[in-house]
Short mmCIF file of C-alpha atoms and ligand atoms in Angstrom, two decimals:
data_model
loop_
_atom_site.label_atom_id
_atom_site.label_comp_id
_atom_site.label_asym_id
_atom_site.label_seq_id
_atom_site.Cartn_x
_atom_site.Cartn_y
_atom_site.Cartn_z
CA UNK A 1 -8.94 10.96 -50.65
CA UNK A 2 -11.50 9.54 -53.00
CA UNK A 3 -10.59 5.93 -53.04
CA UNK A 4 -10.50 5.17 -49.35
CA UNK A 5 -14.07 3.85 -49.62
CA UNK A 6 -12.88 0.69 -51.28
CA UNK A 7 -10.38 0.12 -48.45
CA UNK A 8 -13.25 -0.78 -46.14
CA UNK A 9 -13.58 -4.08 -47.96
CA UNK A 10 -10.36 -5.19 -46.19
CA UNK A 11 -12.09 -5.09 -42.83
CA UNK A 12 -12.99 -8.67 -41.91
CA UNK A 13 -16.36 -9.70 -40.57
CA UNK A 14 -16.71 -10.70 -36.92
CA UNK A 15 -17.75 -14.22 -37.95
CA UNK A 16 -14.67 -14.54 -40.07
CA UNK A 17 -12.45 -13.77 -37.09
CA UNK A 18 -14.40 -16.21 -34.95
CA UNK A 19 -13.42 -18.94 -37.40
CA UNK A 20 -9.71 -18.38 -36.76
CA UNK A 21 -8.16 -21.35 -34.93
CA UNK A 22 -6.37 -19.28 -32.31
CA UNK A 23 -9.46 -17.21 -31.58
CA UNK A 24 -11.55 -20.39 -31.40
CA UNK A 25 -9.10 -21.81 -28.92
CA UNK A 26 -9.39 -18.69 -26.76
CA UNK A 27 -13.11 -19.25 -26.51
CA UNK A 28 -12.38 -22.38 -24.46
CA UNK A 29 -10.78 -20.43 -21.65
CA UNK A 30 -12.06 -16.85 -21.98
CA UNK A 31 -15.68 -15.67 -21.63
CA UNK A 32 -17.30 -15.17 -25.05
CA UNK A 33 -18.21 -11.61 -24.16
CA UNK A 34 -14.55 -10.68 -23.73
CA UNK A 35 -13.63 -12.28 -27.07
CA UNK A 36 -16.48 -10.56 -28.93
CA UNK A 37 -15.81 -7.17 -27.38
CA UNK A 38 -12.13 -7.46 -28.24
CA UNK A 39 -12.94 -8.28 -31.86
CA UNK A 40 -15.43 -5.41 -32.14
CA UNK A 41 -13.08 -2.89 -30.60
CA UNK A 42 -10.23 -3.85 -32.88
CA UNK A 43 -12.47 -3.75 -35.96
CA UNK A 44 -13.97 -0.40 -34.92
CA UNK A 45 -10.50 1.01 -34.54
CA UNK A 46 -9.57 -0.30 -37.98
CA UNK A 47 -12.70 1.29 -39.49
CA UNK A 48 -11.99 4.64 -37.78
CA UNK A 49 -8.45 4.69 -39.08
CA UNK A 50 -9.57 4.07 -42.63
CA UNK A 51 -12.37 6.60 -42.31
CA UNK A 52 -9.93 9.25 -41.14
CA UNK A 53 -7.53 8.49 -43.98
CA UNK A 54 -4.80 7.46 -41.58
CA UNK A 55 -3.72 4.38 -43.53
CA UNK A 56 -2.34 3.81 -47.02
CA UNK A 57 -3.50 0.74 -48.94
CA UNK A 58 -0.31 -1.16 -48.01
CA UNK A 59 -0.80 -0.28 -44.36
CA UNK A 60 -4.39 -1.47 -44.51
CA UNK A 61 -3.28 -4.79 -45.94
CA UNK A 62 -0.58 -5.15 -43.32
CA UNK A 63 -3.04 -4.31 -40.58
CA UNK A 64 -5.45 -6.90 -41.91
CA UNK A 65 -2.70 -9.50 -41.70
CA UNK A 66 -1.97 -8.62 -38.08
CA UNK A 67 -5.54 -8.21 -36.95
CA UNK A 68 -5.88 -11.58 -35.24
CA UNK A 69 -2.65 -11.03 -33.34
CA UNK A 70 -3.86 -7.63 -32.12
CA UNK A 71 -7.21 -9.09 -31.13
CA UNK A 72 -5.47 -11.82 -29.14
CA UNK A 73 -3.42 -9.19 -27.28
CA UNK A 74 -6.61 -7.28 -26.55
CA UNK A 75 -8.29 -10.43 -25.23
CA UNK A 76 -5.30 -11.11 -22.99
CA UNK A 77 -5.46 -7.55 -21.62
CA UNK A 78 -9.15 -7.75 -20.89
CA UNK A 79 -8.85 -11.18 -19.36
CA UNK A 80 -6.41 -10.14 -16.63
CA UNK A 81 -7.47 -8.56 -13.37
CA UNK A 82 -7.22 -4.79 -13.09
CA UNK A 83 -5.81 -5.15 -9.57
CA UNK A 84 -2.86 -7.51 -9.82
CA UNK A 85 0.07 -8.69 -7.79
CA UNK A 86 3.41 -7.05 -8.53
CA UNK A 87 6.96 -7.70 -7.37
CA UNK A 88 8.43 -4.97 -5.21
CA UNK A 89 12.04 -4.40 -6.18
CA UNK A 90 12.13 -0.88 -4.74
CA UNK A 91 13.27 -1.73 -1.22
CA UNK A 92 10.52 0.47 0.21
CA UNK A 93 8.93 -1.95 2.65
CA UNK A 94 5.64 -0.15 3.32
CA UNK A 95 5.10 1.15 -0.21
CA UNK A 96 1.78 3.00 -0.23
CA UNK A 97 1.37 2.84 -4.02
CA UNK A 98 1.82 -0.90 -4.29
CA UNK A 99 -0.22 -2.16 -1.41
CA UNK A 100 1.50 -1.10 1.83
CA UNK A 101 1.50 -4.19 4.03
CA UNK A 102 1.58 -7.83 3.01
CA UNK A 103 -0.58 -10.30 4.88
CA UNK A 104 0.78 -13.72 5.69
CA UNK A 105 -0.76 -17.01 4.65
CA UNK A 106 -1.72 -17.82 8.24
CA UNK A 107 -3.63 -14.59 8.63
CA UNK A 108 -5.37 -15.17 5.29
CA UNK A 109 -6.35 -18.68 6.40
CA UNK A 110 -8.39 -17.07 9.16
CA UNK A 111 -9.94 -14.59 6.72
CA UNK A 112 -10.85 -17.49 4.42
CA UNK A 113 -12.46 -19.41 7.27
CA UNK A 114 -14.54 -16.40 8.32
CA UNK A 115 -15.47 -15.17 4.84
CA UNK A 116 -16.52 -18.54 3.43
CA UNK A 117 -18.63 -19.49 6.45
CA UNK A 118 -21.20 -17.80 8.62
CA UNK A 119 -19.66 -16.27 11.73
CA UNK A 120 -20.60 -14.61 15.01
CA UNK A 121 -19.83 -11.21 13.45
CA UNK A 122 -22.72 -9.49 15.23
CA UNK A 123 -24.05 -12.38 17.25
CA UNK A 124 -23.44 -13.05 20.91
CA UNK A 125 -22.93 -16.80 21.23
CA UNK A 126 -23.46 -16.77 25.00
CA UNK A 127 -26.87 -15.08 24.91
CA UNK A 128 -28.04 -15.97 21.41
CA UNK A 129 -28.76 -12.32 20.85
CA UNK A 130 -27.38 -9.53 18.75
CA UNK A 131 -23.72 -8.80 19.49
CA UNK A 132 -21.23 -6.14 18.44
CA UNK A 133 -18.66 -6.48 15.67
CA UNK A 134 -16.31 -4.36 17.75
CA UNK A 135 -16.25 -6.88 20.58
CA UNK A 136 -14.00 -9.38 18.75
CA UNK A 137 -10.96 -7.15 18.64
CA UNK A 138 -11.28 -5.49 22.02
CA UNK A 139 -9.70 -8.26 24.13
CA UNK A 140 -6.68 -8.91 21.95
CA UNK A 141 -5.92 -5.24 21.26
CA UNK A 142 -6.24 -4.39 24.94
CA UNK A 143 -4.04 -7.34 25.83
CA UNK A 144 -1.27 -6.22 23.47
CA UNK A 145 -1.46 -2.45 24.00
CA UNK A 146 -2.48 -2.32 27.67
CA UNK A 147 -5.40 -0.04 26.80
CA UNK A 148 -8.69 -0.13 28.67
CA UNK A 149 -10.75 -0.35 25.49
CA UNK A 150 -10.36 -0.46 21.72
CA UNK A 151 -12.33 -0.12 18.52
CA UNK A 152 -11.46 -0.32 14.86
CA UNK A 153 -12.59 1.66 11.80
CA UNK A 154 -11.66 1.66 8.12
CA UNK A 155 -8.37 3.52 8.30
CA UNK A 156 -6.51 5.90 10.54
CA UNK A 157 -7.85 8.98 8.76
CA UNK A 158 -11.35 7.82 9.71
CA UNK A 159 -10.16 7.09 13.25
CA UNK A 160 -8.88 10.65 13.72
CA UNK A 161 -12.07 12.06 12.26
CA UNK A 162 -14.26 9.92 14.50
CA UNK A 163 -12.30 10.85 17.62
CA UNK A 164 -12.47 14.59 16.93
CA UNK A 165 -16.11 14.49 15.90
CA UNK A 166 -17.03 12.60 19.07
CA UNK A 167 -15.15 14.59 21.67
CA UNK A 168 -14.72 18.01 20.10
CA UNK A 169 -17.50 18.88 17.68
CA UNK A 170 -18.05 22.66 17.77
CA UNK A 171 -15.25 23.06 20.29
CA UNK A 172 -11.53 23.75 20.20
CA UNK A 173 -8.70 21.28 19.90
CA UNK A 174 -5.22 22.56 20.67
CA UNK A 175 -2.41 21.36 18.43
CA UNK A 176 1.13 22.57 17.78
CA UNK A 177 1.86 24.35 14.46
CA UNK A 178 4.79 21.97 14.10
CA UNK A 179 2.31 19.09 13.84
CA UNK A 180 -0.13 20.46 11.26
CA UNK A 181 0.96 17.85 8.80
CA UNK A 182 -0.09 16.54 5.45
CA UNK A 183 0.22 12.80 4.87
CA UNK A 184 0.10 11.78 1.20
CA UNK A 185 -3.27 11.39 -0.46
CA UNK A 186 -4.72 14.62 0.92
CA UNK A 187 -4.87 13.74 4.59
CA UNK A 188 -4.21 17.11 6.19
CA UNK A 189 -4.73 17.61 9.89
CA UNK A 190 -6.39 21.05 9.52
CA UNK A 191 -8.79 19.70 6.86
CA UNK A 192 -9.67 16.57 8.79
CA UNK A 193 -10.33 18.71 11.82
CA UNK A 194 -12.60 21.02 9.89
CA UNK A 195 -14.55 18.10 8.45
CA UNK A 196 -14.98 16.60 11.90
CA UNK A 197 -16.56 19.84 13.13
CA UNK A 198 -13.79 20.51 15.65
CA UNK A 199 -12.15 23.92 15.73
CA UNK A 200 -8.42 23.97 15.22
CA UNK A 201 -6.51 26.00 17.74
CA UNK A 202 -2.94 26.06 16.45
CA UNK A 203 -0.29 27.09 18.95
CA UNK A 204 3.46 27.79 18.88
CA UNK A 205 5.46 28.06 15.68
CA UNK A 206 6.59 25.59 13.05
CA UNK A 207 9.88 24.83 14.78
CA UNK A 208 9.12 25.62 18.42
CA UNK A 209 6.16 25.04 20.66
CA UNK A 210 6.35 25.36 24.44
CA UNK A 211 4.19 24.06 27.23
CA UNK A 212 3.00 27.61 27.99
CA UNK A 213 1.72 27.92 24.40
CA UNK A 214 -0.70 25.09 25.13
CA UNK A 215 -1.65 26.42 28.55
CA UNK A 216 -2.25 29.97 27.30
CA UNK A 217 -4.65 28.66 24.64
CA UNK A 218 -6.86 26.75 27.05
CA UNK A 219 -10.28 28.34 27.63
CA UNK A 220 -13.81 27.24 28.49
CA UNK A 221 -14.38 26.09 24.91
CA UNK A 222 -11.34 23.77 24.81
CA UNK A 223 -12.30 20.16 24.18
CA UNK A 224 -8.96 18.35 23.90
CA UNK A 225 -5.20 18.49 23.54
CA UNK A 226 -3.94 16.76 20.41
CA UNK A 227 -0.49 15.40 19.57
CA UNK A 228 0.17 14.32 15.99
CA UNK A 229 3.11 12.16 15.00
CA UNK A 230 4.94 14.03 12.22
CA UNK A 231 5.22 10.71 10.39
CA UNK A 232 6.76 11.65 7.08
CA UNK A 233 8.94 14.60 7.93
CA UNK A 234 11.26 15.90 10.61
CA UNK A 235 12.06 19.40 11.74
CA UNK A 236 15.76 19.55 12.54
CA UNK A 237 17.93 22.25 14.09
CA UNK A 238 16.55 24.94 16.41
CA UNK A 239 13.45 23.08 17.47
CA UNK A 240 11.43 22.01 20.42
CA UNK A 241 8.11 20.29 20.76
CA UNK A 242 6.21 19.40 23.88
CA UNK A 243 5.96 15.65 24.40
CA UNK A 244 2.74 13.92 25.36
CA UNK A 245 4.33 13.18 28.71
CA UNK A 246 4.96 16.87 29.33
CA UNK A 247 1.36 17.65 28.40
CA UNK A 248 0.03 15.21 30.98
CA UNK A 249 0.03 17.64 33.94
CA UNK A 250 -1.95 20.15 31.83
CA UNK A 251 -4.48 17.50 30.96
CA UNK A 252 -4.93 16.75 34.67
CA UNK A 253 -5.02 20.38 35.76
CA UNK A 254 -7.74 21.35 33.25
CA UNK A 255 -9.43 17.96 33.07
CA UNK A 256 -9.08 17.66 29.28
CA UNK A 257 -8.67 14.50 27.21
CA UNK A 258 -5.21 14.07 25.72
CA UNK A 259 -5.34 12.57 22.23
CA UNK A 260 -2.45 11.24 20.14
CA UNK A 261 -2.46 10.35 16.43
CA UNK A 262 0.50 8.00 16.23
CA UNK A 263 0.25 7.31 12.49
CA UNK A 264 2.18 4.05 12.33
CA UNK A 265 1.14 1.63 15.00
CA UNK A 266 4.42 0.32 16.31
CA UNK A 267 3.89 -2.46 18.82
CA UNK A 268 7.46 -3.69 19.28
CA UNK A 269 10.80 -2.02 19.87
CA UNK A 270 12.24 -1.44 16.41
CA UNK A 271 15.69 -0.59 17.73
CA UNK A 272 16.15 -4.37 17.90
CA UNK A 273 16.53 -4.29 14.12
CA UNK A 274 18.96 -1.41 14.31
CA UNK A 275 16.22 1.10 13.47
CA UNK A 276 15.64 4.33 15.33
CA UNK A 277 13.53 3.82 18.48
CA UNK A 278 9.98 4.66 17.60
CA UNK A 279 7.56 5.21 20.52
CA UNK A 280 5.16 2.29 20.72
CA UNK A 281 1.43 2.31 21.26
CA UNK A 282 2.08 0.70 24.66
CA UNK A 283 4.30 3.68 25.59
CA UNK A 284 1.51 6.10 24.80
CA UNK A 285 -0.97 4.17 26.91
CA UNK A 286 1.51 3.98 29.79
CA UNK A 287 1.98 7.74 29.64
CA UNK A 288 -1.72 8.10 30.38
CA UNK A 289 -2.86 9.35 26.98
CA UNK A 290 -6.64 9.06 26.84
CA UNK A 291 -7.09 8.21 23.16
CA UNK A 292 -4.47 6.91 20.72
CA UNK A 293 -5.08 6.27 17.02
CA UNK A 294 -2.91 4.40 14.50
CA UNK A 295 -2.99 2.52 11.19
CA UNK A 296 -3.41 -1.22 10.81
CA UNK A 297 -1.35 -1.48 7.64
CA UNK A 298 1.74 0.58 8.31
CA UNK A 299 4.37 -0.72 10.76
CA UNK A 300 1.82 -2.96 12.42
CA UNK A 301 1.77 -5.07 9.26
CA UNK A 302 -1.91 -5.96 9.22
CA UNK A 303 -4.91 -5.09 7.04
CA UNK A 304 -5.97 -1.53 6.27
CA UNK A 305 -7.64 -0.27 9.43
CA UNK A 306 -7.72 2.60 11.87
CA UNK A 307 -7.30 1.45 15.45
CA UNK A 308 -8.48 3.55 18.37
CA UNK A 309 -7.34 2.59 21.85
CA UNK A 310 -7.78 4.29 25.21
CA UNK A 311 -10.28 5.08 27.93
CA UNK A 312 -13.57 3.26 27.80
CA UNK A 313 -15.65 6.39 28.53
CA UNK A 314 -14.52 7.95 25.22
CA UNK A 315 -14.66 4.77 23.16
CA UNK A 316 -18.21 4.14 24.35
CA UNK A 317 -19.17 7.58 23.06
CA UNK A 318 -17.50 6.90 19.72
CA UNK A 319 -19.49 3.72 19.24
CA UNK A 320 -22.65 5.83 19.44
CA UNK A 321 -21.43 8.38 16.89
CA UNK A 322 -23.30 7.95 13.54
CA UNK A 323 -19.94 8.25 11.75
CA UNK A 324 -19.00 4.86 13.20
CA UNK A 325 -21.56 3.24 10.93
CA UNK A 326 -20.07 5.01 7.92
CA UNK A 327 -16.52 4.04 8.90
CA UNK A 328 -17.29 0.52 9.97
CA UNK A 329 -14.98 -2.37 9.18
CA UNK A 330 -16.11 -5.57 7.52
CA UNK A 331 -15.43 -9.16 8.54
CA UNK A 332 -12.39 -9.35 6.24
CA UNK A 333 -10.68 -6.61 8.21
CA UNK A 334 -11.76 -7.91 11.59
CA UNK A 335 -10.60 -11.47 10.92
CA UNK A 336 -7.30 -10.32 9.38
CA UNK A 337 -6.60 -7.88 12.19
CA UNK A 338 -7.48 -10.36 14.94
CA UNK A 339 -5.13 -12.95 13.43
CA UNK A 340 -2.36 -10.36 13.02
CA UNK A 341 -2.75 -9.09 16.59
CA UNK A 342 -2.59 -12.63 17.95
CA UNK A 343 0.84 -13.02 16.37
CA UNK A 344 2.01 -10.18 18.61
CA UNK A 345 1.35 -12.29 21.71
CA UNK A 346 4.85 -13.65 21.08
CA UNK A 347 7.21 -11.02 19.71
CA UNK A 348 9.55 -13.52 18.05
CA UNK A 349 6.61 -15.06 16.22
CA UNK A 350 5.39 -11.61 15.16
CA UNK A 351 8.79 -10.83 13.62
CA UNK A 352 8.90 -14.19 11.90
CA UNK A 353 5.34 -14.25 10.59
CA UNK A 354 4.45 -10.63 9.82
CA UNK A 355 5.98 -9.85 6.41
CA UNK A 356 6.60 -6.15 7.17
CA UNK A 357 8.56 -6.96 10.32
CA UNK A 358 10.34 -9.86 8.69
CA UNK A 359 11.57 -7.69 5.81
CA UNK A 360 12.64 -4.89 8.13
CA UNK A 361 14.59 -7.32 10.30
CA UNK A 362 16.59 -8.92 7.46
CA UNK A 363 20.32 -8.53 8.07
CA UNK A 364 22.81 -7.46 5.41
CA UNK A 365 24.69 -10.76 5.37
CA UNK A 366 21.45 -12.65 4.78
CA UNK A 367 20.56 -10.22 2.00
CA UNK A 368 23.98 -10.73 0.46
CA UNK A 369 23.44 -14.49 0.42
CA UNK A 370 20.14 -13.97 -1.35
CA UNK A 371 21.66 -11.50 -3.78
CA UNK A 372 24.24 -14.12 -4.73
CA UNK A 373 21.49 -16.63 -5.38
CA UNK A 374 19.63 -14.26 -7.68
CA UNK A 375 22.86 -13.14 -9.34
CA UNK A 376 23.84 -16.67 -10.29
CA UNK A 377 20.36 -17.23 -11.75
CA UNK A 378 20.70 -14.01 -13.76
CA UNK A 379 24.17 -14.92 -14.98
CA UNK A 380 22.59 -17.83 -16.80
CA UNK A 381 20.61 -15.51 -19.05
CA UNK A 382 22.48 -12.20 -19.16
CA UNK A 383 25.50 -11.83 -21.39
CA UNK A 384 28.09 -10.35 -19.05
CA UNK A 385 30.18 -9.00 -21.93
CA UNK A 386 27.56 -6.57 -23.18
CA UNK A 387 25.90 -5.85 -19.82
CA UNK A 388 27.21 -5.51 -16.32
CA UNK A 389 25.33 -7.20 -13.48
CA UNK A 390 26.58 -6.94 -9.93
CA UNK A 391 25.65 -6.87 -6.27
CA UNK A 392 25.90 -3.41 -4.74
CA UNK A 393 25.40 -1.84 -1.32
CA UNK A 394 22.39 0.41 -1.04
CA UNK A 395 19.69 1.52 1.36
CA UNK A 396 16.11 0.35 1.84
CA UNK A 397 13.40 2.55 3.27
CA UNK A 398 10.65 1.83 5.75
CA UNK A 399 8.10 3.83 3.74
CA UNK A 400 4.47 4.49 4.60
CA UNK A 401 5.43 7.82 6.07
CA UNK A 402 7.30 6.04 8.84
CA UNK A 403 10.86 6.85 9.93
CA UNK A 404 11.48 9.10 6.90
CA UNK A 405 15.16 9.63 7.62
CA UNK A 406 16.00 6.04 8.29
CA UNK A 407 18.30 4.43 5.72
CA UNK A 408 18.53 0.69 6.22
CA UNK A 409 21.65 -0.89 4.70
CA UNK A 410 20.75 -3.44 2.05
CA UNK A 411 22.01 -5.34 -1.00
CA UNK A 412 20.76 -4.72 -4.51
CA UNK A 413 21.22 -6.38 -7.85
CA UNK A 414 22.31 -3.59 -10.16
CA UNK A 415 22.35 -3.86 -13.95
CA UNK A 416 24.08 -1.56 -16.41
CA UNK A 417 22.87 -1.93 -20.00
CA UNK A 418 25.54 0.30 -21.48
CA UNK A 419 24.09 2.41 -24.29
CA UNK A 420 20.73 0.64 -24.26
CA UNK A 421 17.62 2.56 -23.19
CA UNK A 422 17.22 1.86 -19.51
CA UNK A 423 13.85 3.61 -19.20
CA UNK A 424 12.47 1.21 -21.82
CA UNK A 425 13.82 -1.74 -19.91
CA UNK A 426 12.28 -0.52 -16.67
CA UNK A 427 8.98 -0.26 -18.55
CA UNK A 428 9.28 -3.78 -19.90
CA UNK A 429 9.60 -5.06 -16.35
CA UNK A 430 6.48 -3.13 -15.39
CA UNK A 431 4.65 -4.63 -18.34
CA UNK A 432 5.70 -8.19 -17.61
CA UNK A 433 3.02 -10.81 -16.88
CA UNK A 434 3.73 -10.27 -13.20
CA UNK A 435 4.89 -6.64 -13.15
CA UNK A 436 8.25 -5.99 -11.50
CA UNK A 437 8.70 -2.56 -9.95
CA UNK A 438 12.35 -1.52 -9.94
CA UNK A 439 14.38 1.64 -9.42
CA UNK A 440 16.53 3.43 -11.97
CA UNK A 441 19.34 5.61 -10.70
CA UNK A 442 22.16 7.12 -12.76
CA UNK A 443 21.50 4.87 -15.73
CA UNK A 444 21.50 1.65 -13.73
CA UNK A 445 18.61 -0.57 -12.78
CA UNK A 446 18.31 -1.60 -9.12
CA UNK A 447 16.43 -4.46 -7.52
CA UNK A 448 16.50 -4.44 -3.72
CA UNK A 449 16.64 -7.92 -2.22
CA UNK A 450 14.91 -6.81 0.99
CA UNK A 451 11.47 -6.61 -0.60
CA UNK A 452 11.75 -9.56 -3.01
CA UNK A 453 10.93 -12.97 -1.57
CA UNK A 454 12.99 -16.01 -2.52
CA UNK A 455 9.99 -17.64 -4.16
CA UNK A 456 9.84 -14.64 -6.52
CA UNK A 457 13.39 -14.95 -7.93
CA UNK A 458 12.27 -17.21 -10.73
CA UNK A 459 9.68 -14.66 -11.83
CA UNK A 460 12.26 -11.87 -11.62
CA UNK A 461 14.59 -13.85 -13.89
CA UNK A 462 11.75 -14.50 -16.36
CA UNK A 463 10.82 -10.82 -16.28
CA UNK A 464 14.37 -9.74 -16.97
CA UNK A 465 14.62 -12.26 -19.79
CA UNK A 466 11.42 -10.79 -21.24
CA UNK A 467 12.91 -7.29 -20.94
CA UNK A 468 16.14 -8.34 -22.63
CA UNK A 469 14.24 -9.91 -25.50
CA UNK A 470 12.24 -6.73 -26.00
CA UNK A 471 15.41 -4.67 -25.80
CA UNK A 472 17.15 -7.09 -28.14
CA UNK A 473 20.38 -7.11 -26.23
CA UNK A 474 22.52 -8.61 -23.49
CA UNK A 475 20.97 -12.05 -24.00
CA UNK A 476 23.16 -15.07 -23.54
C1 LIG B 1 -0.65 7.60 7.81
C2 LIG B 1 -1.17 8.56 8.81
C3 LIG B 1 -2.54 8.84 8.86
C4 LIG B 1 -3.52 8.22 7.91
O1 LIG B 1 -3.63 6.84 8.16
P1 LIG B 1 -4.38 5.90 7.11
O2 LIG B 1 -4.45 4.58 7.81
O3 LIG B 1 -3.54 5.87 5.89
O4 LIG B 1 -5.72 6.49 6.89
C5 LIG B 1 -2.97 9.74 9.81
N1 LIG B 1 -2.12 10.32 10.66
C6 LIG B 1 -0.79 10.07 10.64
C7 LIG B 1 0.10 10.77 11.62
C8 LIG B 1 -0.28 9.17 9.72
O5 LIG B 1 1.03 8.90 9.69
#
């Protein structure tokens, strides 16, 4: 095209845009740099489109008319945090993609106190000399788990790596083939073992491993026996695995450390909530396991962390391993974990105050009450003649690779938009000011009441209203 050159004259100058009242107003609340960058980006895009002959003259004129609006949207986008809160309507309590465990206000109060003040992080107040950051958690974790000693690193993957590197570098670790698992995000037991420098000695078969398989594999180069919790999957049918308890006599006979990667750190009996009994950390310690590792932010409901508990002789060695420095936790983690662990001193308080446990313990009749509350709020905005909104029975999940087969009865709000595009609606919710993550199943939208707090209902209603407006339907 010849004449596209003269289209460039429609591109406004930066100064011109800065004179716009709405843009001027933005400058009061948004950093100038964000405003200027947004203007430049939008104008550059405009210039590119003209240069590449993508726009007719009418389109150029229309674009010019909308340019301020597009710039304002761009400013809004840039001015929000990249990491933002969302509302979890999925019913997956420990949802790895949207932040795993929630921390309570009380726990955060302690983090705030520690992070905004100086603290005795590595200072021994009784001697006035250098102290250890690992000392703060030892007492409380030992108290709760019954373990002789404890230390904490960044996450459980790091914990497993540190344990293997410390006790088994260059030597063999015996593990059942039925436990050579992959947890999401590329945590694979064989790979972690290789990275740690330990040599994997896999025994038995996928579905069956016997005690003699372990015993036959023991030689002078054996460093440890390892049990791994098959967190996110189950082998059913013709199966048998050797329990840690059954391995104990072998450990004694050959004088080998017995290590267990528990995955989720369960500290209370979950069967109280009607969930399957999941062996607790205390159980493992009672059974005489030398080293147990687990996550801080799965069923424990605390901050991201990898907790190592067990015999002092091994933990002392781990503290001297150079990897410990690389995996070390900061004061945010330590203060959040200490406050979370203290809640466990009284089980009823833990269930009440730790969001993960609270959500898992919610009963169906309570959830139904809540569903009715949300439903009546939604009925104010949704036109029931063109859309169908109702409360339905469904199942929540524990998530986080814990209790994969467990289906916890729950109540959901379910919406049917008839012939409207449900995928679009689901996207609108995700793009709302506070994104709402929902589930779509068989052309209906589901919001699980188990993972939505009462103080979030108002936002959910606003989000749905926003979605309806974008969809142009079902609005009262
Ligand atoms: C989740 C899990 C891990 C990894 O824990 P992170 O805290 O996520 O690093 C390791 N082992 C098992 C068995 C797990 O379930």
